[in-house]
Amino acid sequence: HDKGIVHRDLKSSNIVVTAEGLVKVLDFRLAKRIGSGISQATTWTFGSHDDRSTVSGTLPYMAPEVLRGEGADYRSDLWALGVVLYEAASGAMPFGGRTVFEVSSAILSEQPKSLGPPIPPGLWAIIQRCLAKDPIQRYQRASEVQAALETVQSAAIISNDSVPDRTVPT
């Protein structure tokens, strides 16, 4: 995002962690360069002159505004990151359905099932903010999500360090 690129197809299969622990995002085929502000361009791809109604991306990761044909921007990628985080934390997708219509409808109108323990409340709050239906209510920059995740991670480390050792000496 700092380079002015919106991925537009962020999903778990496009994210890898290297042996060194570095996170890499792959597959920029649908990526789009935008200016320093929010792009007003729509997220349509044109397969031919006859078919102008194909939306770009992978449906379960598409933000509501993309499904409505509005502009995709950094916040659309942060929505997809919220889907990835939900999927990683729960092993399930936040919005489901048996058909394309049902999945689209769920993304547009439903809230994801709450993730309770063992998911830390701070992580759940981050996921919820990423999955806000209104892009204005989401994080505005990936660096904000990173800072929030680091705060949750630090709190978990401190919490684990403060738990007394209950091993019995032999």
Short mmCIF file of C-alpha atoms in Angstrom, two decimals:
data_model
loop_
_atom_site.label_atom_id
_atom_site.label_comp_id
_atom_site.label_asym_id
_atom_site.label_seq_id
_atom_site.Cartn_x
_atom_site.Cartn_y
_atom_site.Cartn_z
CA HIS A 1 0.00 0.00 0.00
CA ASP A 2 2.86 2.38 0.74
CA LYS A 3 3.86 1.93 -2.92
CA GLY A 4 0.35 2.84 -4.14
CA ILE A 5 -0.72 -0.71 -5.02
CA VAL A 6 -4.02 -2.36 -4.13
CA HIS A 7 -3.76 -6.16 -4.39
CA ARG A 8 -7.48 -6.83 -5.04
CA ASP A 9 -7.16 -10.61 -4.52
CA LEU A 10 -5.64 -11.00 -1.08
CA LYS A 11 -6.45 -14.45 0.29
CA SER A 12 -4.79 -17.13 2.39
CA SER A 13 -3.39 -18.97 -0.63
CA ASN A 14 -1.63 -15.77 -1.72
CA ILE A 15 0.22 -15.36 1.58
CA VAL A 16 3.29 -17.39 2.53
CA VAL A 17 5.68 -17.28 5.44
CA THR A 18 9.30 -17.99 4.54
CA ALA A 19 11.62 -20.20 6.60
CA GLU A 20 13.05 -16.96 8.03
CA GLY A 21 9.59 -15.90 9.24
CA LEU A 22 9.12 -13.22 6.57
CA VAL A 23 5.55 -12.83 5.30
CA LYS A 24 5.25 -12.51 1.53
CA VAL A 25 2.19 -11.64 -0.53
CA LEU A 26 1.98 -13.40 -3.91
CA ASP A 27 -0.03 -13.16 -7.14
CA PHE A 28 -0.36 -9.53 -8.15
CA ARG A 29 -2.22 -10.28 -11.41
CA LEU A 30 -5.28 -8.30 -10.31
CA ALA A 31 -3.32 -5.60 -8.49
CA LYS A 32 -3.90 -1.99 -9.42
CA ARG A 33 -1.77 1.08 -8.91
CA ILE A 34 -3.69 3.96 -7.44
CA GLY A 35 -2.77 7.51 -6.55
CA SER A 36 -1.98 8.72 -3.08
CA GLY A 37 -5.69 9.01 -2.29
CA ILE A 38 -8.57 6.60 -2.43
CA SER A 39 -9.31 5.34 -5.93
CA GLN A 40 -12.75 6.00 -7.30
CA ALA A 41 -12.23 3.46 -10.09
CA THR A 42 -14.37 0.36 -9.99
CA THR A 43 -12.97 -3.13 -9.67
CA TRP A 44 -14.20 -4.58 -12.94
CA THR A 45 -12.21 -6.78 -15.26
CA PHE A 46 -13.09 -7.03 -18.91
CA GLY A 47 -12.80 -10.50 -20.43
CA SER A 48 -14.24 -9.29 -23.72
CA HIS A 49 -16.18 -6.34 -25.05
CA ASP A 50 -19.37 -8.35 -24.64
CA ASP A 51 -18.87 -9.27 -20.97
CA ARG A 52 -18.34 -6.21 -18.79
CA SER A 53 -19.96 -7.49 -15.62
CA THR A 54 -17.24 -9.75 -14.23
CA VAL A 55 -15.98 -8.64 -10.81
CA SER A 56 -12.27 -9.26 -10.11
CA GLY A 57 -11.13 -11.27 -7.12
CA THR A 58 -12.07 -14.32 -5.09
CA LEU A 59 -15.63 -14.07 -3.78
CA PRO A 60 -15.23 -15.11 -0.11
CA TYR A 61 -12.53 -12.43 0.31
CA MET A 62 -14.31 -9.59 -1.53
CA ALA A 63 -15.24 -6.50 0.42
CA PRO A 64 -18.86 -5.32 0.36
CA GLU A 65 -18.01 -2.21 -1.66
CA VAL A 66 -16.36 -4.35 -4.34
CA LEU A 67 -19.48 -6.51 -4.59
CA ARG A 68 -21.53 -3.33 -4.99
CA GLY A 69 -19.28 -2.26 -7.89
CA GLU A 70 -17.74 0.65 -5.99
CA GLY A 71 -14.07 1.50 -5.98
CA ALA A 72 -11.52 -0.84 -4.45
CA ASP A 73 -8.83 0.75 -2.31
CA TYR A 74 -6.47 -0.13 0.52
CA ARG A 75 -9.41 -0.72 2.84
CA SER A 76 -10.75 -3.41 0.50
CA ASP A 77 -7.46 -5.26 0.96
CA LEU A 78 -7.78 -4.79 4.73
CA TRP A 79 -11.23 -6.39 4.56
CA ALA A 80 -9.62 -9.39 2.83
CA LEU A 81 -6.94 -9.44 5.53
CA GLY A 82 -9.76 -9.63 8.10
CA VAL A 83 -11.14 -12.65 6.27
CA VAL A 84 -7.67 -14.25 6.27
CA LEU A 85 -7.24 -13.55 10.00
CA TYR A 86 -10.70 -14.99 10.77
CA GLU A 87 -9.91 -18.05 8.68
CA ALA A 88 -6.53 -18.53 10.39
CA ALA A 89 -8.01 -18.09 13.88
CA SER A 90 -11.06 -20.30 13.42
CA GLY A 91 -10.40 -22.65 10.53
CA ALA A 92 -13.62 -21.41 8.90
CA MET A 93 -14.69 -18.59 6.63
CA PRO A 94 -16.55 -15.67 8.21
CA PHE A 95 -19.23 -15.58 5.49
CA GLY A 96 -20.61 -18.71 3.95
CA GLY A 97 -23.31 -20.05 1.74
CA ARG A 98 -24.02 -22.78 -0.75
CA THR A 99 -24.28 -20.48 -3.76
CA VAL A 100 -22.56 -17.37 -5.07
CA PHE A 101 -25.69 -15.41 -4.20
CA GLU A 102 -25.75 -16.69 -0.60
CA VAL A 103 -22.06 -15.88 -0.05
CA SER A 104 -22.48 -12.41 -1.58
CA SER A 105 -25.57 -11.78 0.52
CA ALA A 106 -23.76 -12.86 3.70
CA ILE A 107 -20.83 -10.54 2.95
CA LEU A 108 -23.19 -7.64 2.31
CA SER A 109 -25.56 -8.11 5.23
CA GLU A 110 -24.44 -10.58 7.91
CA GLN A 111 -21.97 -10.36 10.77
CA PRO A 112 -19.41 -13.14 11.17
CA LYS A 113 -19.92 -15.70 13.93
CA SER A 114 -18.21 -14.51 17.09
CA LEU A 115 -14.84 -16.04 17.93
CA GLY A 116 -14.64 -16.70 21.63
CA PRO A 117 -11.92 -18.34 23.68
CA PRO A 118 -9.25 -19.38 22.97
CA ILE A 119 -9.16 -16.43 20.55
CA PRO A 120 -7.90 -13.40 22.50
CA PRO A 121 -10.49 -10.59 22.70
CA GLY A 122 -7.95 -8.16 21.23
CA LEU A 123 -7.50 -10.31 18.12
CA TRP A 124 -11.26 -10.66 17.74
CA ALA A 125 -11.59 -6.84 17.95
CA ILE A 126 -8.99 -6.45 15.16
CA ILE A 127 -10.80 -8.96 12.96
CA GLN A 128 -14.14 -7.25 13.57
CA ARG A 129 -12.73 -3.85 12.65
CA CYS A 130 -11.20 -5.27 9.45
CA LEU A 131 -14.61 -6.77 8.59
CA ALA A 132 -16.62 -3.60 9.17
CA LYS A 133 -19.15 -3.25 6.34
CA ASP A 134 -18.40 0.47 5.97
CA PRO A 135 -14.82 1.08 4.75
CA ILE A 136 -14.62 4.24 6.88
CA GLN A 137 -15.00 2.10 10.03
CA ARG A 138 -12.11 -0.19 9.03
CA TYR A 139 -8.45 0.41 9.61
CA GLN A 140 -7.28 2.92 7.03
CA ARG A 141 -3.72 1.64 6.63
CA ALA A 142 -2.06 -1.77 6.85
CA SER A 143 0.40 -0.27 9.33
CA GLU A 144 -2.51 0.31 11.74
CA VAL A 145 -3.44 -3.38 11.57
CA GLN A 146 0.19 -4.33 12.09
CA ALA A 147 0.46 -2.10 15.18
CA ALA A 148 -2.77 -3.53 16.61
CA LEU A 149 -1.60 -7.12 16.02
CA GLU A 150 1.76 -6.37 17.64
CA THR A 151 -0.05 -4.92 20.67
CA VAL A 152 -2.18 -8.07 21.02
CA GLN A 153 0.92 -10.24 20.62
CA SER A 154 2.81 -8.23 23.27
CA ALA A 155 -0.13 -8.48 25.68
CA ALA A 156 -0.27 -12.26 25.16
CA ILE A 157 3.45 -12.62 25.82
CA ILE A 158 3.22 -10.50 28.98
CA SER A 159 0.16 -12.45 30.11
CA ASN A 160 1.91 -15.79 29.58
CA ASP A 161 5.03 -14.57 31.38
CA SER A 162 2.98 -13.52 34.42
CA VAL A 163 1.38 -16.95 34.85
CA PRO A 164 3.10 -18.67 37.77
CA ASP A 165 4.99 -21.86 37.04
CA ARG A 166 2.89 -24.69 38.47
CA THR A 167 5.38 -27.47 38.06
CA VAL A 168 6.06 -29.50 41.14
CA PRO A 169 9.72 -29.85 42.06
CA THR A 170 10.91 -33.44 42.17
#
